[in-house]
Tab-separated table of C-alpha atoms in Angstrom:
chain	number	residue	atom	x	y	z
N	72	MET	CA	-6.204	-20.160	-7.588
N	73	LYS	CA	-8.695	-19.952	-5.312
N	74	ILE	CA	-8.661	-16.699	-3.530
N	75	ASN	CA	-12.105	-15.772	-0.799
N	76	ASN	CA	-14.052	-12.972	-0.769
N	77	TYR	CA	-13.349	-12.352	-4.185
N	78	LEU	CA	-14.392	-10.752	-7.502
N	79	PRO	CA	-13.356	-10.596	-10.756
N	80	PRO	CA	-12.434	-7.250	-11.932
N	81	LYS	CA	-15.199	-4.569	-13.805
N	82	LYS	CA	-14.760	-2.994	-17.195
N	83	ASP	CA	-17.166	-0.349	-16.858
N	84	ILE	CA	-14.825	0.814	-14.188
N	85	TRP	CA	-12.664	1.440	-16.809
N	86	GLN	CA	-13.975	4.024	-19.115
N	87	GLY	CA	-12.352	7.468	-20.550
N	88	ARG	CA	-13.282	9.808	-23.008
N	89	ASN	CA	-13.596	8.295	-26.806
N	90	THR	CA	-10.579	8.794	-29.121
N	91	THR	CA	-9.329	6.554	-32.143
N	92	LEU	CA	-5.706	6.902	-30.587
N	93	ALA	CA	-4.705	3.491	-29.501
N	94	GLU	CA	-3.127	3.041	-25.549
N	95	GLU	CA	-2.589	6.924	-24.746
N	96	TYR	CA	-5.061	6.228	-20.974
N	97	PHE	CA	-5.015	3.812	-18.649
N	98	TYR	CA	-8.516	2.707	-19.277
N	99	GLN	CA	-7.305	1.715	-22.695
N	100	VAL	CA	-3.967	-0.813	-21.833
N	101	VAL	CA	-5.101	-1.683	-18.636
N	102	LYS	CA	-6.249	-5.568	-19.328
N	103	LEU	CA	-8.622	-7.988	-16.438
N	104	VAL	CA	-7.739	-10.770	-15.282
N	105	ASN	CA	-9.102	-13.085	-12.815
N	106	ILE	CA	-6.975	-14.589	-10.335
N	107	GLU	CA	-9.322	-17.839	-10.016
N	108	ASN	CA	-9.044	-18.498	-13.931
N	109	PHE	CA	-5.813	-16.861	-14.510
N	110	THR	CA	-4.109	-20.052	-15.998
N	111	GLN	CA	-5.897	-18.372	-19.278
N	112	TYR	CA	-3.893	-15.541	-19.125
N	113	LEU	CA	-0.975	-16.254	-21.208
N	114	ILE	CA	1.101	-13.660	-18.954
N	115	THR	CA	5.127	-13.274	-19.337
N	116	CYS	CA	7.269	-9.979	-17.744
N	117	GLU	CA	9.818	-11.390	-20.618
N	118	GLU	CA	9.892	-8.424	-22.988
N	119	LYS	CA	7.843	-5.773	-20.372
N	120	LYS	CA	7.360	-4.441	-16.599
N	121	SER	CA	4.024	-5.492	-15.036
N	122	ILE	CA	1.755	-4.387	-12.457
N	123	ALA	CA	-1.049	-5.885	-11.132
N	124	LEU	CA	-4.181	-3.766	-8.835
N	125	ILE	CA	-5.479	-5.505	-7.021
N	126	GLY	CA	-8.472	-4.109	-4.399
N	127	PHE	CA	-9.134	-4.783	-0.867
N	128	GLY	CA	-12.548	-3.004	-0.284
N	129	CYS	CA	-12.561	-3.038	3.578
N	130	ASP	CA	-14.387	-0.589	6.065
N	131	ALA	CA	-14.470	-3.222	8.788
N	132	GLY	CA	-10.506	-2.018	10.332
N	133	VAL	CA	-12.349	1.028	10.586
N	134	ALA	CA	-15.017	0.632	11.603
N	135	ARG	CA	-12.325	-1.081	14.613
N	136	ASN	CA	-10.524	2.271	14.840
N	137	GLN	CA	-13.811	4.447	15.644
N	138	GLY	CA	-12.711	6.201	12.579
N	139	ARG	CA	-15.629	7.721	9.575
N	140	ILE	CA	-15.851	4.485	7.305
N	141	GLY	CA	-15.829	4.885	3.787
N	142	ALA	CA	-12.870	3.056	2.480
N	143	ARG	CA	-14.884	0.528	0.808
N	144	GLN	CA	-15.736	2.333	-1.515
N	145	GLY	CA	-12.229	3.090	-2.381
N	146	PRO	CA	-10.479	0.871	-5.288
N	147	GLU	CA	-13.702	0.988	-6.746
N	148	LEU	CA	-12.736	5.465	-7.041
N	149	ILE	CA	-9.642	4.796	-7.730
N	150	ARG	CA	-9.775	3.248	-10.772
N	151	SER	CA	-11.869	5.423	-12.075
N	152	GLN	CA	-9.817	8.273	-11.441
N	153	LEU	CA	-7.225	6.891	-12.977
N	154	ALA	CA	-9.014	5.982	-16.130
N	155	LYS	CA	-9.090	9.070	-17.116
N	156	LEU	CA	-5.327	9.787	-17.084
N	157	ALA	CA	-2.898	10.081	-20.040
N	158	TRP	CA	-0.400	6.554	-20.272
N	159	SER	CA	2.918	6.625	-20.113
N	160	PHE	CA	4.471	4.002	-20.037
N	161	PRO	CA	5.284	1.948	-22.747
N	162	ASN	CA	7.504	-0.439	-21.453
N	163	ILE	CA	5.065	-1.562	-18.469
N	164	GLN	CA	1.876	-3.547	-18.884
N	165	ILE	CA	-0.849	-2.970	-16.450
N	166	TYR	CA	-3.737	-6.165	-14.900
N	167	ASP	CA	-6.571	-5.162	-12.797
N	168	CYS	CA	-7.006	-7.596	-10.527
N	169	GLY	CA	-9.874	-7.317	-9.176
N	170	ASP	CA	-10.716	-7.518	-5.130
N	171	VAL	CA	-10.628	-8.622	-2.006
N	172	ILE	CA	-13.722	-7.723	0.172
N	173	CYS	CA	-13.933	-7.795	4.207
N	174	ASP	CA	-17.989	-8.448	4.079
N	175	ALA	CA	-19.358	-6.959	7.505
N	176	ASP	CA	-16.747	-7.913	10.428
N	177	ASN	CA	-14.577	-10.485	8.841
N	178	LEU	CA	-11.408	-8.551	8.544
N	179	GLU	CA	-8.820	-11.154	9.281
N	180	SER	CA	-10.616	-13.888	6.785
N	181	ALA	CA	-9.774	-10.950	4.309
N	182	GLN	CA	-6.817	-9.631	5.617
N	183	GLN	CA	-5.787	-13.756	4.794
N	184	SER	CA	-7.397	-13.537	1.039
N	185	LEU	CA	-5.224	-11.177	0.889
N	186	ALA	CA	-2.087	-11.839	1.736
N	187	ASN	CA	-2.696	-15.109	-0.501
N	188	ALA	CA	-3.521	-13.190	-3.413
N	189	VAL	CA	-0.375	-11.009	-3.327
N	190	GLU	CA	1.854	-14.304	-2.723
N	191	PHE	CA	0.223	-15.655	-5.619
N	192	LEU	CA	0.855	-12.545	-7.763
N	193	LEU	CA	4.598	-12.687	-7.036
N	194	LYS	CA	4.951	-16.214	-7.741
N	195	GLN	CA	3.852	-14.714	-11.681
N	196	ASN	CA	6.421	-11.900	-11.719
N	197	LEU	CA	3.619	-9.566	-11.222
N	198	PHE	CA	4.398	-6.715	-8.921
N	199	PRO	CA	1.265	-5.757	-6.883
N	200	ILE	CA	0.114	-3.180	-6.134
N	201	VAL	CA	-3.064	-3.564	-3.229
N	202	LEU	CA	-5.947	-0.330	-3.282
N	203	GLY	CA	-7.466	0.475	0.209
N	204	GLY	CA	-9.170	0.423	1.808
N	205	GLY	CA	-8.739	1.550	5.877
N	206	HIS	CA	-4.247	0.742	6.669
N	207	GLU	CA	-5.417	-3.104	8.419
N	208	THR	CA	-5.044	-3.007	4.421
N	209	ALA	CA	-0.984	-3.036	5.447
N	210	TRP	CA	-1.131	-6.279	7.716
N	211	GLY	CA	-2.481	-8.569	4.993
N	212	HIS	CA	-0.830	-6.833	1.836
N	213	PHE	CA	3.077	-7.690	4.283
N	214	GLN	CA	1.994	-11.076	5.267
N	215	GLY	CA	1.677	-11.607	1.551
N	216	ILE	CA	4.978	-10.025	0.727
N	217	ARG	CA	6.312	-12.046	3.460
N	218	LYS	CA	5.651	-14.941	2.709
N	219	PHE	CA	6.753	-15.039	-1.044
N	220	TYR	CA	10.530	-13.543	0.320
N	221	HIS	CA	10.459	-15.593	3.511
N	222	LYS	CA	13.330	-14.829	5.306
N	223	GLN	CA	14.930	-11.435	3.847
N	224	ASN	CA	15.642	-8.440	5.778
N	225	LEU	CA	12.101	-6.575	4.389
N	226	HIS	CA	12.205	-2.576	5.245
N	227	ILE	CA	9.236	-0.845	5.463
N	228	ILE	CA	8.345	2.784	4.431
N	229	ASN	CA	5.188	4.339	5.351
N	230	PHE	CA	3.656	7.756	4.372
N	231	ASP	CA	1.005	8.276	7.214
N	232	ALA	CA	0.453	10.762	9.570
N	233	HIS	CA	-0.105	7.720	12.135
N	234	PHE	CA	2.715	5.656	13.305
N	235	ASP	CA	-0.330	2.848	13.448
N	236	LEU	CA	1.414	0.948	16.515
N	237	ARG	CA	-2.213	0.430	18.642
N	238	GLU	CA	-2.808	-2.501	20.716
N	239	LEU	CA	-4.686	-5.057	19.569
N	240	SER	CA	-8.490	-5.267	21.086
N	241	VAL	CA	-9.093	-7.328	23.790
N	242	ASP	CA	-10.149	-10.444	21.749
N	243	ASN	CA	-6.248	-9.719	19.610
N	244	LYS	CA	-8.400	-8.447	16.949
N	245	GLY	CA	-6.531	-5.457	14.302
N	246	SER	CA	-7.804	-2.835	13.148
N	247	SER	CA	-6.367	0.287	10.802
N	248	GLY	CA	-4.648	1.804	13.904
N	249	THR	CA	-2.125	-1.555	14.493
N	250	PRO	CA	-0.773	-3.263	11.234
N	251	PHE	CA	2.287	-2.099	12.067
N	252	LEU	CA	2.033	-3.401	15.215
N	253	GLN	CA	0.624	-6.780	14.030
N	254	ILE	CA	4.282	-6.851	11.760
N	255	ALA	CA	6.641	-6.064	14.304
N	256	GLN	CA	4.634	-9.447	16.633
N	257	GLN	CA	5.584	-11.402	14.171
N	258	ALA	CA	8.919	-10.709	13.250
N	259	GLN	CA	9.533	-10.874	16.881
N	260	GLN	CA	7.826	-14.134	16.971
N	261	ASN	CA	9.456	-15.448	13.620
N	262	ASP	CA	13.638	-13.985	14.980
N	263	LEU	CA	13.019	-11.069	12.533
N	264	ALA	CA	13.568	-7.553	11.968
N	265	PHE	CA	11.507	-4.847	12.195
N	266	ASN	CA	12.042	-2.240	9.710
N	267	TYR	CA	9.502	1.068	9.948
N	268	PHE	CA	10.043	4.232	9.189
N	269	VAL	CA	7.112	7.136	8.914
N	270	LEU	CA	7.514	10.042	6.771
N	271	GLY	CA	4.597	13.302	8.080
N	272	ILE	CA	3.685	11.384	11.616
N	273	GLN	CA	1.379	14.560	13.601
N	274	THR	CA	2.624	14.891	17.012
N	275	ALA	CA	-0.738	16.194	17.759
N	276	THR	CA	-3.093	12.664	16.787
N	277	ASN	CA	-0.533	10.486	17.921
N	278	THR	CA	-0.632	9.686	22.091
N	279	MET	CA	2.949	9.479	24.383
N	280	SER	CA	2.484	6.103	24.251
N	281	LEU	CA	2.183	5.327	20.345
N	282	PHE	CA	5.775	7.518	20.707
N	283	ASN	CA	7.102	5.386	23.377
N	284	THR	CA	5.575	2.646	21.799
N	285	ALA	CA	7.855	3.372	17.952
N	286	GLU	CA	10.269	4.435	20.523
N	287	LYS	CA	11.158	0.625	22.229
N	288	LEU	CA	10.368	-0.737	18.541
N	289	GLY	CA	12.884	1.140	17.355
N	290	VAL	CA	10.689	2.940	14.520
N	291	LYS	CA	13.077	6.072	12.726
N	292	TYR	CA	10.314	8.450	11.664
N	293	LEU	CA	10.064	12.612	10.535
N	294	THR	CA	7.729	14.247	11.823
N	295	ALA	CA	5.782	16.262	8.974
N	296	ALA	CA	6.893	19.334	10.538
N	297	GLU	CA	10.553	18.238	9.953
N	298	ILE	CA	9.723	17.586	5.738
N	299	PHE	CA	7.863	21.253	6.227
N	300	GLN	CA	11.526	22.717	7.896
N	301	SER	CA	13.916	20.585	6.264
N	302	SER	CA	16.261	20.018	2.737
N	303	LEU	CA	14.522	17.364	0.251
N	304	GLU	CA	18.601	16.117	0.277
N	305	GLN	CA	18.111	15.792	4.652
N	306	GLN	CA	15.401	13.599	3.891
N	307	GLN	CA	16.907	11.374	1.022
N	308	ASN	CA	19.648	10.979	3.722
N	309	LYS	CA	18.127	10.177	6.211
N	310	ILE	CA	16.025	7.187	3.944
N	311	ALA	CA	19.170	6.405	2.641
N	312	GLU	CA	20.773	5.599	5.208
N	313	PHE	CA	17.637	3.657	6.758
N	314	LEU	CA	17.257	1.841	3.133
N	315	ASP	CA	21.085	0.872	3.977
N	316	LYS	CA	20.915	-2.786	4.221
N	317	SER	CA	17.801	-3.590	2.732
N	318	GLU	CA	17.368	-6.566	0.659
N	319	GLY	CA	13.700	-5.227	0.032
N	320	ILE	CA	11.118	-2.591	-0.135
N	321	TYR	CA	7.239	-2.791	1.276
N	322	LEU	CA	6.148	1.118	0.314
N	323	THR	CA	2.843	2.512	1.987
N	324	PHE	CA	0.794	5.372	2.039
N	325	CYS	CA	-2.091	6.306	4.019
N	326	LEU	CA	-3.825	9.235	2.415
N	327	ASP	CA	-4.274	11.312	5.678
N	328	VAL	CA	-0.698	11.640	5.563
N	329	MET	CA	-1.763	14.359	3.168
N	330	SER	CA	-3.498	17.896	3.438
N	331	VAL	CA	-7.256	17.782	4.160
N	332	ALA	CA	-6.435	20.599	1.227
N	333	VAL	CA	-5.876	17.928	-1.157
N	334	ALA	CA	-7.729	14.763	0.416
N	335	PRO	CA	-10.254	15.954	2.274
N	336	GLY	CA	-12.233	12.400	2.742
N	337	VAL	CA	-10.301	10.566	4.697
N	338	SER	CA	-11.586	8.956	7.809
N	339	ALA	CA	-8.690	11.402	9.439
N	340	PRO	CA	-7.605	14.678	8.024
N	341	GLN	CA	-4.452	16.657	8.998
N	342	VAL	CA	-4.668	20.512	8.725
N	343	ASN	CA	-1.311	20.067	8.989
N	344	GLY	CA	-0.283	16.924	6.181
N	345	LEU	CA	1.889	17.371	3.343
N	346	PHE	CA	1.153	18.758	-0.474
N	347	PRO	CA	2.435	16.424	-2.628
N	348	GLN	CA	5.029	18.416	-4.229
N	349	GLN	CA	6.803	17.458	-1.050
N	350	ILE	CA	5.763	13.625	-1.420
N	351	TRP	CA	6.557	12.784	-5.211
N	352	PRO	CA	9.892	13.377	-5.081
N	353	LEU	CA	10.637	11.430	-1.931
N	354	LEU	CA	8.809	8.073	-3.284
N	355	GLU	CA	10.371	8.854	-6.552
N	356	PHE	CA	13.777	8.872	-4.690
N	357	ILE	CA	12.556	5.734	-2.627
N	358	ILE	CA	11.490	3.646	-5.795
N	359	LYS	CA	15.048	4.078	-7.445
N	360	GLN	CA	16.887	2.318	-4.178
N	361	LYS	CA	15.582	-0.778	-4.846
């Protein structure tokens, strides 16, 4: 499988404490897979569920959105932190499948490469988790999912301070602020439903025009303030109602949904953002739905 803009996984990222105890940390269980030489790997998913990590190293989307760059280093930094954590999932196999890299401003090409990689991994019965990158990652990621599942009724849940429904540029190019508008337009062009629910919206960082766009597209959302003020049961009921007729879920997470106390390094830090204690129960609930 040839993937443009592709870099194989790096072994030296997966490092941890010295120990003779087997398979107690991430760095001990992750297997490295080069997608372009995939046939040499004997990967079977009959006995274990299998997860594939793939990075999207990109600053172009954030730069186009006039944000603070640095997201390109995200995939490597996420891996380096995961490596140190304890491994508690004996029935799951995890693979590092390398990175798709966006050089300069070649965003569209990199997004297409990511889509191809995601589709390929799904065909291998692997569950792809994409490490960004800015949220332009979502456009490439979702294209790969859509190509694999085609006409199925997919529902998108996004933890985010922003709708990411901004208009495309005059030359019809996207950014980290446009992926869900691009998905909506693609759905309309192919006579597919656009099902989108955002958790953690900030009223101070989304303009009225974005709220109007969300309303026109039938977007469901809970603001950060609503999450602070409502019960977990109320939030779960809204999610369950949204997912009632879904045939698949695309779950995506933007770090700027979190409080600046937790995520100070994002492009758009949020003083009134959410905390992990509010997010984990919702993530667990969503994962159990399908």
